[in-house]
Amino acid sequence: MRQVAIVTGASRGIGAATAQLLARQQFAVCVNYRSNHEAAHNVVASIRQHGGQAISYQADVTDENQVAALFEETRNTFGEVTHLVNNAGVLQRQTRLENIDSDRFQNILLGNVMGTFLCCRAFIRQAAKGAAIVNVSSAAARTGAPLEYIDYAAAKGAIDSLTKGLSVELAARNIRVNAVRPGFIHTDMHRDGGEPERVSRLAPSIPLKRGGTAEEVAQAIYWLLSQEASYVTGSFIDIAGGR
Ligand code: NAP
């Protein structure tokens, strides 16, 4: 059976690297994005140039109807969706909890948790035995991200709980659910957090003395999706340079 993956938030960063790696491993890939049409188009063009199969699809994964349309378009193009990477996530500027207003807290929870919930639900309603999900959490779920973004850390903590619970709910159907917890990874997300060079600044504090790359995270996601990880479910891979 053809392996068909949806990667949410794949127009750049970790999602784009994951979509590209999965396509090299013979997955047909749907490159989901929210707003950056040109970047998503470029990811698809690069996959096709290397002989892979991909489409891009604009959908805000926090919206139930758009998630339904994302799955329908992927299914109509490639067949049943067999693998899901819940990668889309959002971050706001670094600050202490006392400065976070309720609108921001709500937006961060919505932007990081709702999409994962809605995509997991759409996926498992149609998924067959052997299917797999990888959720992209964060080392922040473990550290709590004090003085920076406790709201984001709390959202990623919710992703970890969802991963654990769903892995047990789906185990009898032989559908695996795992998560990766990246540490400081060189992507444009840190610009949204107000400090584009954050990873380089913090590199000396990382045991491996450098930030990670999107490709290094993608490799772990691919392994968790693959049959090589057939006995792994409800597990977390920390990709944080020893942090
Ligand atoms: P990024 O460069 O900011 O990319 C985020 C992607 O998510 C973009 O493609 C964006 O699409 C998409 N997106 C955001 N909200 C969306 C929504 N509601 N619906 C659909 N797509 C949406 O992020 P990244 O650094 O690669 O991070 C990817 C994941 O890894 C996130 O979950 C993040 O929390 C996690 N993570 C990152 C780091 C790090 O150091 N970078 C560390 C730990 C965890 P558009 O640009 O088209 O809007």
Coordinates of C-alpha atoms and ligand atoms in Angstrom, one line a residue:
M1 CA 0.0 0.0 0.0
R2 CA 1.2 3.5 -0.8
Q3 CA 2.5 5.5 2.1
V4 CA 0.8 8.9 2.2
A5 CA 1.8 11.5 4.8
I6 CA 0.4 14.9 5.8
V7 CA 2.9 17.2 7.3
T8 CA 1.3 20.2 8.9
G9 CA 3.2 23.5 8.9
A10 CA 5.6 22.3 6.2
S11 CA 6.2 25.5 4.3
R12 CA 9.5 26.1 6.3
G13 CA 11.7 24.9 9.1
I14 CA 11.3 21.5 10.6
G15 CA 8.1 20.8 8.7
A16 CA 9.7 21.5 5.3
A17 CA 12.7 19.3 6.1
T18 CA 10.4 16.5 7.2
A19 CA 8.3 16.7 4.0
Q20 CA 11.5 16.6 1.9
L21 CA 12.9 13.6 3.8
L22 CA 9.7 11.7 3.7
A23 CA 9.4 12.2 0.0
R24 CA 13.0 10.9 -0.5
Q25 CA 11.8 7.8 1.4
Q26 CA 9.0 7.3 -1.1
F27 CA 6.1 8.8 0.8
A28 CA 3.6 10.8 -1.2
V29 CA 3.5 14.0 0.9
C30 CA 0.9 16.8 1.5
V31 CA 2.8 20.0 2.4
N32 CA 0.3 21.8 4.6
Y33 CA 0.8 25.5 5.3
R34 CA -1.2 28.4 6.7
S35 CA -0.2 31.5 4.8
N36 CA 3.2 31.3 3.0
H37 CA 2.1 30.1 -0.4
E38 CA 5.4 30.7 -2.2
A39 CA 7.4 28.9 0.4
A40 CA 5.1 25.9 0.3
H41 CA 5.2 25.9 -3.5
N42 CA 9.0 25.9 -3.4
V43 CA 9.1 22.9 -1.0
V44 CA 6.8 21.0 -3.4
A45 CA 8.8 22.0 -6.5
S46 CA 12.0 20.8 -4.8
I47 CA 10.4 17.5 -3.9
R48 CA 9.2 17.0 -7.5
Q49 CA 12.6 18.0 -8.9
H50 CA 14.1 15.1 -7.0
G51 CA 11.5 12.6 -8.3
G52 CA 9.2 12.7 -5.3
Q53 CA 5.4 13.1 -5.1
A54 CA 3.9 16.1 -3.3
I55 CA 1.1 18.6 -3.3
S56 CA 0.7 21.7 -1.1
Y57 CA -2.5 22.6 0.6
Q58 CA -3.4 25.7 2.5
A59 CA -5.4 25.0 5.7
D60 CA -5.4 26.6 9.1
V61 CA -5.2 23.4 11.2
T62 CA -6.9 25.1 14.1
D63 CA -10.1 25.2 12.0
E64 CA -12.2 22.0 11.9
N65 CA -13.6 22.5 8.4
Q66 CA -10.2 23.3 6.9
V67 CA -8.7 20.2 8.5
A68 CA -11.5 18.1 6.9
A69 CA -10.7 19.7 3.5
L70 CA -7.0 19.0 4.0
F71 CA -7.6 15.3 4.5
E72 CA -10.1 15.1 1.7
E73 CA -7.7 16.8 -0.8
T74 CA -4.9 14.5 0.2
R75 CA -7.0 11.4 0.0
N76 CA -8.4 12.4 -3.4
T77 CA -4.9 13.0 -4.7
F78 CA -2.9 10.1 -3.2
G79 CA -5.4 7.7 -1.5
E80 CA -5.8 7.0 2.2
V81 CA -3.6 9.0 4.6
T82 CA -1.3 6.5 6.3
H83 CA 1.0 8.9 8.3
L84 CA 0.6 12.2 10.0
V85 CA 3.1 14.7 11.4
N86 CA 1.6 17.3 13.6
N87 CA 4.3 19.9 13.3
A88 CA 2.5 23.3 12.9
G89 CA 3.2 25.5 16.0
V90 CA 3.4 29.1 17.0
L91 CA 5.4 31.2 19.4
Q92 CA 5.2 34.8 20.6
R93 CA 7.7 37.2 22.1
Q94 CA 9.8 36.2 25.1
T95 CA 8.4 37.6 28.3
R96 CA 7.5 36.6 31.9
L97 CA 4.2 35.0 32.7
E98 CA 3.0 38.2 34.5
N99 CA 3.1 40.0 31.1
I100 CA 1.1 37.4 29.2
D101 CA -2.5 38.5 28.7
S102 CA -5.4 36.0 28.4
D103 CA -5.8 36.6 24.6
R104 CA -2.2 35.6 24.0
F105 CA -2.5 32.6 26.3
Q106 CA -5.6 31.5 24.4
N107 CA -3.9 32.0 21.0
I108 CA -0.9 30.0 22.0
L109 CA -2.9 27.1 23.3
L110 CA -5.1 27.2 20.2
G111 CA -2.2 27.5 17.8
N112 CA -0.2 24.6 19.3
V113 CA -2.8 22.2 20.6
M114 CA -6.1 22.5 18.7
G115 CA -4.5 21.6 15.3
T116 CA -2.9 18.5 16.7
F117 CA -6.2 17.4 18.3
L118 CA -8.2 18.1 15.1
C119 CA -5.7 16.4 12.8
C120 CA -5.3 13.4 15.1
R121 CA -9.1 13.0 15.1
A122 CA -9.5 13.3 11.4
F123 CA -6.6 10.9 10.8
I124 CA -7.7 8.1 13.2
R125 CA -11.3 8.1 11.8
Q126 CA -9.9 6.8 8.5
A127 CA -6.6 5.2 9.4
A128 CA -5.9 1.5 9.0
K129 CA -3.6 -0.9 10.9
G130 CA 0.0 0.1 10.6
A131 CA -0.6 3.9 10.5
A132 CA 1.5 6.2 12.6
I133 CA 1.4 9.7 14.0
V134 CA 4.3 11.9 15.2
N135 CA 3.6 15.0 17.2
V136 CA 6.1 17.8 17.4
S137 CA 6.4 18.8 21.0
S138 CA 9.4 20.7 22.5
A139 CA 12.0 20.5 25.2
A140 CA 10.0 23.4 26.6
A141 CA 7.4 20.9 27.8
R142 CA 10.1 19.6 30.2
T143 CA 11.8 22.9 31.1
G144 CA 8.7 25.0 31.3
A145 CA 10.5 27.8 29.4
P146 CA 10.8 30.2 32.4
L147 CA 11.3 33.9 31.6
E148 CA 10.6 33.2 28.0
Y149 CA 7.3 31.6 27.1
I150 CA 5.6 29.5 29.8
D151 CA 2.4 29.7 27.6
Y152 CA 4.2 27.9 24.8
A153 CA 5.7 25.4 27.2
A154 CA 2.3 24.6 28.7
A155 CA 0.9 24.0 25.2
K156 CA 3.6 21.6 24.5
G157 CA 3.0 19.9 27.8
A158 CA -0.6 19.3 26.5
I159 CA 0.8 17.8 23.3
D160 CA 2.8 15.3 25.5
S161 CA -0.3 14.3 27.4
L162 CA -2.3 13.9 24.2
T163 CA 0.4 11.8 22.7
K164 CA 0.6 9.4 25.7
G165 CA -3.1 9.0 26.0
L166 CA -3.8 8.5 22.3
S167 CA -1.0 6.0 22.0
V168 CA -2.8 3.7 24.4
E169 CA -6.2 4.3 22.9
L170 CA -4.9 3.3 19.5
A171 CA -2.5 0.5 20.4
A172 CA -5.1 -2.2 19.9
R173 CA -5.6 -1.0 16.3
N174 CA -1.8 -1.1 15.8
I175 CA -1.7 2.6 15.2
R176 CA 1.4 4.1 16.8
V177 CA 1.6 7.6 18.3
N178 CA 4.9 9.2 19.3
A179 CA 6.4 12.6 19.7
V180 CA 9.7 14.4 19.3
R181 CA 10.9 17.1 21.6
P182 CA 13.3 19.4 19.8
G183 CA 15.6 21.8 21.8
F184 CA 17.1 24.9 20.2
I185 CA 16.8 24.4 16.5
H186 CA 18.0 26.9 13.8
T187 CA 14.7 28.0 12.2
D188 CA 12.8 31.2 11.6
M189 CA 10.5 30.5 14.5
H190 CA 12.9 32.4 16.8
R191 CA 12.3 35.6 14.8
D192 CA 8.6 35.3 15.9
G193 CA 9.9 34.9 19.4
G194 CA 11.6 38.3 19.0
E195 CA 15.2 37.1 18.8
P196 CA 16.3 35.7 15.4
E197 CA 19.8 34.8 16.8
R198 CA 18.5 33.1 19.9
V199 CA 19.9 29.7 19.1
S200 CA 23.4 31.0 18.5
R201 CA 23.3 33.0 21.7
L202 CA 22.3 30.0 23.7
A203 CA 24.6 27.5 22.0
P204 CA 27.3 27.6 24.7
S205 CA 24.7 26.5 27.3
I206 CA 23.9 23.3 25.3
P207 CA 26.0 20.3 26.2
L208 CA 26.8 19.6 22.5
K209 CA 27.7 23.3 22.2
R210 CA 25.6 24.0 19.1
G211 CA 22.0 24.4 18.0
G212 CA 20.3 21.6 16.0
T213 CA 19.2 21.6 12.4
A214 CA 15.7 21.0 11.0
E215 CA 17.1 17.9 9.2
E216 CA 18.3 16.4 12.5
V217 CA 14.7 16.6 13.8
A218 CA 13.3 15.3 10.5
Q219 CA 15.4 12.2 10.8
A220 CA 13.9 11.3 14.2
I221 CA 10.4 12.0 12.9
Y222 CA 11.0 9.7 9.9
W223 CA 12.4 6.9 12.1
L224 CA 9.3 7.1 14.4
L225 CA 7.0 6.9 11.4
S226 CA 8.9 4.0 9.8
Q227 CA 8.5 0.3 10.3
E228 CA 12.0 0.3 12.0
A229 CA 10.1 1.8 15.0
S230 CA 7.3 -0.8 14.8
Y231 CA 7.4 -1.6 18.6
V232 CA 7.6 2.1 19.6
T233 CA 4.5 3.9 20.8
G234 CA 3.8 6.5 23.4
S235 CA 7.5 7.5 23.3
F236 CA 9.4 10.7 23.1
I237 CA 12.7 11.4 21.4
D238 CA 14.5 14.5 22.8
I239 CA 16.6 16.1 20.1
A240 CA 18.1 18.8 22.2
G241 CA 21.9 18.3 22.2
G242 CA 21.9 16.9 25.7
R243 CA 19.8 19.7 27.2
Ligands
NAP1 P1 8.5 27.7 11.9 O1 9.7 27.9 11.1 O2 7.9 28.9 12.6 O3 7.4 27.1 10.9 C1 6.1 27.0 11.4 C2 5.2 26.4 10.3 O4 3.9 26.1 10.8 C3 5.0 27.3 9.1 O5 5.1 26.4 7.9 C4 3.6 27.9 9.3 O6 3.0 28.1 8.0 C5 3.0 26.7 10.0 N1 1.8 27.0 10.8 C6 1.7 27.8 11.9 N2 0.4 27.8 12.3 C7 -0.3 27.0 11.5 C8 -1.7 26.7 11.4 N3 -2.6 27.1 12.3 N4 -2.1 25.9 10.3 C9 -1.2 25.5 9.4 N5 0.1 25.8 9.5 C10 0.6 26.5 10.5 O7 8.6 26.6 13.0 P2 9.8 25.5 13.3 O8 10.8 26.1 14.1 O9 10.1 24.7 12.1 O10 9.0 24.6 14.3 C11 8.1 23.5 13.9 C12 7.6 22.8 15.1 O11 8.7 22.5 16.0 C13 6.7 23.7 16.0 O12 5.6 22.9 16.5 C14 7.6 24.2 17.1 O13 6.8 24.5 18.2 C15 8.5 23.0 17.3 N6 9.7 23.3 17.9 C16 10.6 24.1 17.3 C17 11.8 24.4 18.0 C18 12.9 25.3 17.4 O14 13.9 25.6 18.1 N7 12.7 25.8 16.2 C19 12.1 23.8 19.2 C20 11.2 23.0 19.8 C21 10.0 22.7 19.1 P3 3.0 29.6 7.3 O15 4.4 30.1 7.4 O16 2.6 29.3 5.9 O17 2.0 30.4 8.0

